[in-house]
Short mmCIF file of N, CA, C and O in Angstrom, two decimals:
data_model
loop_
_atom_site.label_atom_id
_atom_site.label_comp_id
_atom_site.label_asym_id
_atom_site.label_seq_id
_atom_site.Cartn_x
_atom_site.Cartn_y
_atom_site.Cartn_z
N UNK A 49 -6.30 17.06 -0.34
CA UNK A 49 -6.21 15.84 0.45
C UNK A 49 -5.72 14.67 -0.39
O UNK A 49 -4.76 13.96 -0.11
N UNK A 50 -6.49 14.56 -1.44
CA UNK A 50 -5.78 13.25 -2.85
C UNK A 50 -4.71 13.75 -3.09
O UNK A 50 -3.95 12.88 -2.66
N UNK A 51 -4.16 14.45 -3.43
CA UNK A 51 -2.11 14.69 -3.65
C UNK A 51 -1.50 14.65 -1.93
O UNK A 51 -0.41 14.08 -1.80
N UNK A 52 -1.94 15.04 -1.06
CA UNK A 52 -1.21 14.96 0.14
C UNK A 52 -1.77 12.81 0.26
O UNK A 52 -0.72 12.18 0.19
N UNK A 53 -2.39 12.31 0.33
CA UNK A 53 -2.37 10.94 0.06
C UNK A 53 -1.60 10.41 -0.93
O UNK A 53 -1.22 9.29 -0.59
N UNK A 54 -1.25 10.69 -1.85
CA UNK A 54 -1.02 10.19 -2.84
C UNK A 54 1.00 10.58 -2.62
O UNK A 54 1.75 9.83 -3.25
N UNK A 55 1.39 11.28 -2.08
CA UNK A 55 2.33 12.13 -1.84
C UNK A 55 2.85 10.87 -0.83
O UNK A 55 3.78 10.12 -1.13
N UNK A 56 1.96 10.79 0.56
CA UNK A 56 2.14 9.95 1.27
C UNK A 56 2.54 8.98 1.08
O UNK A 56 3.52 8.56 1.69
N UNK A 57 1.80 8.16 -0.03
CA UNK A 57 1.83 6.59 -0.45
C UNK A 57 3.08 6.72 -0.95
O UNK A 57 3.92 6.07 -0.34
N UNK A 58 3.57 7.54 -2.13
CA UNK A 58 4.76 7.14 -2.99
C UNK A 58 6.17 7.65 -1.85
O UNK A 58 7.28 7.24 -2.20
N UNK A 59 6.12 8.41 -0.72
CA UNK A 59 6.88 8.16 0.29
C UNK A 59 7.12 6.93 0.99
O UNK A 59 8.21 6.45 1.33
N UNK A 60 5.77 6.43 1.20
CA UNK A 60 5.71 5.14 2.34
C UNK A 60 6.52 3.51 1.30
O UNK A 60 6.84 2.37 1.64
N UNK A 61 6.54 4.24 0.04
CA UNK A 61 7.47 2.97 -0.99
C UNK A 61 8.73 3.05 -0.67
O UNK A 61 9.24 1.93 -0.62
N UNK A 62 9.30 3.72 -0.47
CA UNK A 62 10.68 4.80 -0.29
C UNK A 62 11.13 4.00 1.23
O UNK A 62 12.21 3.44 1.41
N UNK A 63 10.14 4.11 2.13
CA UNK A 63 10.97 3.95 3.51
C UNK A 63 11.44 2.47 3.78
O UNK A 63 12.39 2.57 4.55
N UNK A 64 11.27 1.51 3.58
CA UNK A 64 11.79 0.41 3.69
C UNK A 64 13.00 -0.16 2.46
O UNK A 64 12.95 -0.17 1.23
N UNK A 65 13.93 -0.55 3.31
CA UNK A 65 14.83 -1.42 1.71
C UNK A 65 14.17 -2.68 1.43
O UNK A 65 13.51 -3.42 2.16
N UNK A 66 14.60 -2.77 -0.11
CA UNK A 66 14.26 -4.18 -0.27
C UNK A 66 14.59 -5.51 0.48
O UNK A 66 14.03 -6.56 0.16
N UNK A 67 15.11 -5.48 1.05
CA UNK A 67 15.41 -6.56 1.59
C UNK A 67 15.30 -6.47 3.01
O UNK A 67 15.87 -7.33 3.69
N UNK A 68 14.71 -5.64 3.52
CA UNK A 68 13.87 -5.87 4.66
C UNK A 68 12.49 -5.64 5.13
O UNK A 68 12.04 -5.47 6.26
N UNK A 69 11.78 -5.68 3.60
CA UNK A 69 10.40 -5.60 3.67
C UNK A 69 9.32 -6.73 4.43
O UNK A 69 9.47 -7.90 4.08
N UNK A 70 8.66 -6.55 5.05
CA UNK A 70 7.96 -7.52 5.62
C UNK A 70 6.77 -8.14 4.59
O UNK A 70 6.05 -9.09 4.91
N UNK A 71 6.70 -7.48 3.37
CA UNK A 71 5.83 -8.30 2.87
C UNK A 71 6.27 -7.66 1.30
O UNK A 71 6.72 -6.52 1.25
N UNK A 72 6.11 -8.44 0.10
CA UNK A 72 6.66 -8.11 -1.38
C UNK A 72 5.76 -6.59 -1.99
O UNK A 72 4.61 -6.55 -2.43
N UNK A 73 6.44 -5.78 -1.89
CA UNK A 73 5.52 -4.57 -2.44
C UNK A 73 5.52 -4.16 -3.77
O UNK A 73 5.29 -3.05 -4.25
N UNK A 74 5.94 -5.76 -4.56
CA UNK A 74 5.73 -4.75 -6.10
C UNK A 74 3.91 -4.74 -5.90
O UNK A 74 3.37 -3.67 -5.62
N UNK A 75 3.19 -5.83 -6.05
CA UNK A 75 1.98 -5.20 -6.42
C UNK A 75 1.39 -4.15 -6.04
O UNK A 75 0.46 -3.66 -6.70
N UNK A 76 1.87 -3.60 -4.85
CA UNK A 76 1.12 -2.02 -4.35
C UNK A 76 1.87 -0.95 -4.89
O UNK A 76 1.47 0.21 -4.78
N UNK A 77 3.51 -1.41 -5.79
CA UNK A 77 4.07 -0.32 -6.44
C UNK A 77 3.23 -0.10 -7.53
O UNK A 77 2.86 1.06 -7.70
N UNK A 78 2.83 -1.01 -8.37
CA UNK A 78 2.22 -1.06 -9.70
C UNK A 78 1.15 -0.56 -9.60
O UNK A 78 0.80 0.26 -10.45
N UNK A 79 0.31 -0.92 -8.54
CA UNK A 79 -1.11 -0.09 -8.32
C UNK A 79 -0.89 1.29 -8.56
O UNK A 79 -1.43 1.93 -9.47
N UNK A 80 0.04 1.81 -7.61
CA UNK A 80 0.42 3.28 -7.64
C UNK A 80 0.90 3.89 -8.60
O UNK A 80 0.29 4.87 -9.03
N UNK A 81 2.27 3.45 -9.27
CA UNK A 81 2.49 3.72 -11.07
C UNK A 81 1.04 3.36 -11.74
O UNK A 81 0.49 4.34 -12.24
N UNK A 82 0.77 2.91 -11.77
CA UNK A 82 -0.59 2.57 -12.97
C UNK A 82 -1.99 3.99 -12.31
O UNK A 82 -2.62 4.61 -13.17
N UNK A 83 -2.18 4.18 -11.21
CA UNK A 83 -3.03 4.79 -10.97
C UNK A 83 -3.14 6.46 -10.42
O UNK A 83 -3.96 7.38 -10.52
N UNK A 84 -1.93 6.26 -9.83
CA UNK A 84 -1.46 7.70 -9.43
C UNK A 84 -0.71 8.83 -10.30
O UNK A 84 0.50 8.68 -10.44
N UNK A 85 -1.12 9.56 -10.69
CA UNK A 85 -0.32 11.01 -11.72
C UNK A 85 -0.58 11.71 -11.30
O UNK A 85 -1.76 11.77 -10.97
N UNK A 86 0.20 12.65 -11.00
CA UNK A 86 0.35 14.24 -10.89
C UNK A 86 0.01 14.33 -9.48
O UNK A 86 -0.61 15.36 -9.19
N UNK A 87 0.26 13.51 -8.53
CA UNK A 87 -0.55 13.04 -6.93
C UNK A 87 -1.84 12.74 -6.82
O UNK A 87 -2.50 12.66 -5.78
N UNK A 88 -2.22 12.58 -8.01
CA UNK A 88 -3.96 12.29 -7.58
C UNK A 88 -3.63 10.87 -8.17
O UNK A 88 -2.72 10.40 -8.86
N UNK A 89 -5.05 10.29 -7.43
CA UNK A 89 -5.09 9.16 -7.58
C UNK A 89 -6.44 9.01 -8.26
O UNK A 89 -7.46 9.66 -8.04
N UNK A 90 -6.24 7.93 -9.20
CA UNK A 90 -7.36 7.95 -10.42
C UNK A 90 -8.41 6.82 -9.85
O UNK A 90 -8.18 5.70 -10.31
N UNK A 91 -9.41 6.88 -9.02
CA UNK A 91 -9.96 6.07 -8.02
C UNK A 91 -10.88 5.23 -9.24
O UNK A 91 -10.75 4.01 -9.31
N UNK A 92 -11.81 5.97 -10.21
CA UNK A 92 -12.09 5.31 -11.32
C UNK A 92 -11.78 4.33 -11.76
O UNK A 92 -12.48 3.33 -11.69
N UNK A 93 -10.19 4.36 -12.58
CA UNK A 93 -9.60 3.18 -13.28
C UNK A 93 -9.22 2.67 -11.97
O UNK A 93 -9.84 1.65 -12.25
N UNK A 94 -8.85 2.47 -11.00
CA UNK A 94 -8.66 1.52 -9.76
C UNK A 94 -9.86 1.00 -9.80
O UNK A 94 -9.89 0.21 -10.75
N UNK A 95 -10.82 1.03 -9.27
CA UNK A 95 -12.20 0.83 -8.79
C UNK A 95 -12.16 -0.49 -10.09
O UNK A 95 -12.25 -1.66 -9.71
N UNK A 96 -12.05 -0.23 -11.30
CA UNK A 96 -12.33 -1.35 -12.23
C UNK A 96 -11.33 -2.09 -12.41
O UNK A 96 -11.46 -2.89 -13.34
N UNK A 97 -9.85 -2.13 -11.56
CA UNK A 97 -8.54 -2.94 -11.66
C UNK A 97 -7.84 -2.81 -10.88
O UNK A 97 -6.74 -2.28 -10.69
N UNK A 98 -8.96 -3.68 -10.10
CA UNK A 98 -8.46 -3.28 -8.33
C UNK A 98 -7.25 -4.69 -7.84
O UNK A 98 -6.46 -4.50 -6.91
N UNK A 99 -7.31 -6.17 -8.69
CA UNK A 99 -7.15 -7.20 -8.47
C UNK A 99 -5.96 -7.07 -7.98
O UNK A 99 -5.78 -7.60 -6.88
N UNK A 100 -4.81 -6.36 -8.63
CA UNK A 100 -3.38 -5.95 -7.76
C UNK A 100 -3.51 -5.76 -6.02
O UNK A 100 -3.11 -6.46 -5.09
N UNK A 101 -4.34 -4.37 -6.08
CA UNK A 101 -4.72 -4.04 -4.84
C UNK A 101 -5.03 -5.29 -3.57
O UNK A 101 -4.46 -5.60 -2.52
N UNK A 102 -6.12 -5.72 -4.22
CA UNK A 102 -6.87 -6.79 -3.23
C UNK A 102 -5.93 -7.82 -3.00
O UNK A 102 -6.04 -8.41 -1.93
N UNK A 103 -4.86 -8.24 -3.92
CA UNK A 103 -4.16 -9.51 -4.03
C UNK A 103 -3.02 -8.89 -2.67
O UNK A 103 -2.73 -9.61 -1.72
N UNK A 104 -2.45 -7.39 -2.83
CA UNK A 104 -2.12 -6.98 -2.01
C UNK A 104 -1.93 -6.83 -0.85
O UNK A 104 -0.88 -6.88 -0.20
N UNK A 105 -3.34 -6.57 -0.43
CA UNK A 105 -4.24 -6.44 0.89
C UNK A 105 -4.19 -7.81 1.64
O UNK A 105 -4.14 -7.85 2.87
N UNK A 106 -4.20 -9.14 0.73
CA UNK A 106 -3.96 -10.50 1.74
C UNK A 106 -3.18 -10.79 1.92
O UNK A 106 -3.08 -11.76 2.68
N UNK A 107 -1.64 -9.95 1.16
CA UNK A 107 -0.75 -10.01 1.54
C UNK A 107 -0.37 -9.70 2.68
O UNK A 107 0.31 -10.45 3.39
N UNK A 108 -0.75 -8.54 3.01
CA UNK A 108 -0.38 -7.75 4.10
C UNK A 108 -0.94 -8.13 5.61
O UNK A 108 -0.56 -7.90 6.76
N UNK A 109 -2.09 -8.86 4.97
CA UNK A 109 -3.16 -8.83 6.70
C UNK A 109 -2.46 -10.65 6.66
O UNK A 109 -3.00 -11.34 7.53
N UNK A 110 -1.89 -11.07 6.20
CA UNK A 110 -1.19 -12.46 6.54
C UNK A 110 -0.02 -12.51 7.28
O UNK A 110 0.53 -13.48 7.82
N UNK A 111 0.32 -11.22 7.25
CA UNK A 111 1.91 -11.36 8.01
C UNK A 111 1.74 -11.87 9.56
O UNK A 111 1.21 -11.03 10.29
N UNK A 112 1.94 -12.57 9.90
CA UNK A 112 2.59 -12.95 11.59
C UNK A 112 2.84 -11.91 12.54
O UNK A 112 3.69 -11.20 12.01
N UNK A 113 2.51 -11.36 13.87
CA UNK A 113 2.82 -10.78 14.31
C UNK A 113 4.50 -10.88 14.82
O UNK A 113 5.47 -10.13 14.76
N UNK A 114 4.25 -12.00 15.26
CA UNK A 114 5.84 -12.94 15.15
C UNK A 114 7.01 -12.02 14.28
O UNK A 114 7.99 -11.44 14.75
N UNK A 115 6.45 -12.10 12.52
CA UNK A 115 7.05 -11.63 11.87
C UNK A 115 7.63 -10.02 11.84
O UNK A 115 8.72 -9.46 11.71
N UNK A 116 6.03 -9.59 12.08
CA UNK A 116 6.20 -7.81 12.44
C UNK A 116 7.12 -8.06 13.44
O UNK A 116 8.29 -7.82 13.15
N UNK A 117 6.89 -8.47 14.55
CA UNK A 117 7.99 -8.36 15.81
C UNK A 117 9.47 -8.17 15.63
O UNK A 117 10.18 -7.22 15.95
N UNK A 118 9.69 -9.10 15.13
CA UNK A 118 11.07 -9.08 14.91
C UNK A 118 11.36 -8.35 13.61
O UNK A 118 12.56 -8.20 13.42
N UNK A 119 10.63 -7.91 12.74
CA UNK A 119 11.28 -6.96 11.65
C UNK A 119 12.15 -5.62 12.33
O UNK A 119 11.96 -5.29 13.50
N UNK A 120 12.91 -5.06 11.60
CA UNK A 120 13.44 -3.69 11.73
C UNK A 120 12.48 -2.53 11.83
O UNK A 120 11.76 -2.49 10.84
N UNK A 121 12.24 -1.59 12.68
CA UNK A 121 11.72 -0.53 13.39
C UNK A 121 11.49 0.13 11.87
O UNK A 121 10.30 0.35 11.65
N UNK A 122 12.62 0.56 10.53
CA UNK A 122 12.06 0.88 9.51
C UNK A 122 11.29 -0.24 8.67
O UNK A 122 10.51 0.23 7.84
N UNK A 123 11.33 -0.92 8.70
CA UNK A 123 10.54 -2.12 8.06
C UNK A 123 9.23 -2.31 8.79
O UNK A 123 8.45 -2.95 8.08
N UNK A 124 8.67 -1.93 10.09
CA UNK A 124 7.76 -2.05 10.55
C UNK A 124 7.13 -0.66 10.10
O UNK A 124 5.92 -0.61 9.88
N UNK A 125 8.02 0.59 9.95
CA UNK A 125 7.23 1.47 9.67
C UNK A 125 6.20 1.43 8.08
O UNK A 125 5.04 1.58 7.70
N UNK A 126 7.63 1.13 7.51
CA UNK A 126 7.05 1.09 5.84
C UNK A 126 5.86 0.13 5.89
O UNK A 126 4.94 0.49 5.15
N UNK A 127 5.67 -0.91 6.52
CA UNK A 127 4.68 -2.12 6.32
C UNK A 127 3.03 -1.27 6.65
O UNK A 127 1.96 -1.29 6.04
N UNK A 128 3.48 -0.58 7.89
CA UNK A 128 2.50 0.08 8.94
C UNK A 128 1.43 1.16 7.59
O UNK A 128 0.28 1.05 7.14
N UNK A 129 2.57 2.14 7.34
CA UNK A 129 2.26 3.60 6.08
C UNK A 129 1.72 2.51 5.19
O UNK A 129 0.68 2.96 4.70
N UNK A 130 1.90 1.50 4.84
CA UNK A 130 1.74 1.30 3.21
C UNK A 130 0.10 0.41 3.47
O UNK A 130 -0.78 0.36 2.62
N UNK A 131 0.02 -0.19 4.84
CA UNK A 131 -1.17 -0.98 4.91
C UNK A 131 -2.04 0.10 4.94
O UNK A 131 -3.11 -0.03 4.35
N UNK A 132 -1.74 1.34 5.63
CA UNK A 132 -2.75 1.64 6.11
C UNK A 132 -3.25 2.64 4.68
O UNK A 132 -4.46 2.72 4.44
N UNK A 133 -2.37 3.30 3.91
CA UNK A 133 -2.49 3.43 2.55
C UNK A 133 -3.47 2.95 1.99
O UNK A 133 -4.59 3.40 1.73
N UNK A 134 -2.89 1.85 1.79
CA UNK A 134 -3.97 0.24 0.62
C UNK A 134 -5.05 0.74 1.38
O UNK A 134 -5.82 1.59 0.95
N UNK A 135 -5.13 0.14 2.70
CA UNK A 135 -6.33 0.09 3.45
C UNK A 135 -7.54 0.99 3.19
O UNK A 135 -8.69 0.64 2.94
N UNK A 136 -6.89 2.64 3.33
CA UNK A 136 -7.62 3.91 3.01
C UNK A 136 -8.29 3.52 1.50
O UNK A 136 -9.46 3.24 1.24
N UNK A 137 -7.11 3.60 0.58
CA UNK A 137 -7.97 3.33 -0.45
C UNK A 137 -8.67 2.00 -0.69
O UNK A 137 -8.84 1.84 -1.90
N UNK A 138 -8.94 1.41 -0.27
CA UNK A 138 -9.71 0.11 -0.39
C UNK A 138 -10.67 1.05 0.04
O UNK A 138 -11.32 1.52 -0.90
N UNK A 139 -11.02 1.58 1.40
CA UNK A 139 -12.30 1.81 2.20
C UNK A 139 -13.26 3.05 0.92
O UNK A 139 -14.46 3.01 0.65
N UNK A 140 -12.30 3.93 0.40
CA UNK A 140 -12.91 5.29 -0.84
C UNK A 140 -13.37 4.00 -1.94
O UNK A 140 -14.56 3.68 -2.00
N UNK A 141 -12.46 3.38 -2.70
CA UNK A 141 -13.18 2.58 -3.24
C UNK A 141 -14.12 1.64 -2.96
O UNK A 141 -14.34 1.02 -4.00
N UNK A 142 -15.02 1.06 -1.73
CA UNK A 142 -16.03 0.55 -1.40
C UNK A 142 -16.74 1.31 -0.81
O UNK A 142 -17.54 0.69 -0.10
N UNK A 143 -16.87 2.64 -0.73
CA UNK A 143 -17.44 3.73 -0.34
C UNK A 143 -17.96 4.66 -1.60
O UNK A 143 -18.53 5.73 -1.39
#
């Protein structure tokens, strides 16, 4: 299940271009380079350097629906995969 997540996430980076992202995804790239190898995800060292993550997460729950609206159908997807990503792992790490 952690490599099929982890598999997921570094897909859900992939589906949007840069320049039609609805919200800046280096910090959730870096989370993932820094924490993810071999598809697992190292919930440990996250759990103690999570500040990327979280800084992340207000990124994401700030967007405008407005904004979602009118983004591109792939840009809504990538936003959609990648929140709900963060999200998952936010919930294992406060769990």
């Amino acid at each position: 299940m952690v490599g099929l997540m982890a598999s997921v996430l570094g897909i859900s980076l992939l589906a949007a271009t840069p320049h039609g992202n609805l919200v800046d995804e280096t910090k959730y790239a870096e989370v993932l380079t820094k924490h993810v190898k071999d598809s697992q995800v190292d919930y440990a060292s996250l759990k103690k350097d999570r500040a990327a993550l979280d800084e992340y997460l207000k990124v994401v729950a700030a967007v405008p629906k407005a904004d979602f609206d009118k983004a591109s159908k792939e840009a809504q997807v990538a936003y959609l995969l990648n929140a709900y990503n963060a999200y998952t792992i936010e919930s294992i790490l406060d769990n």
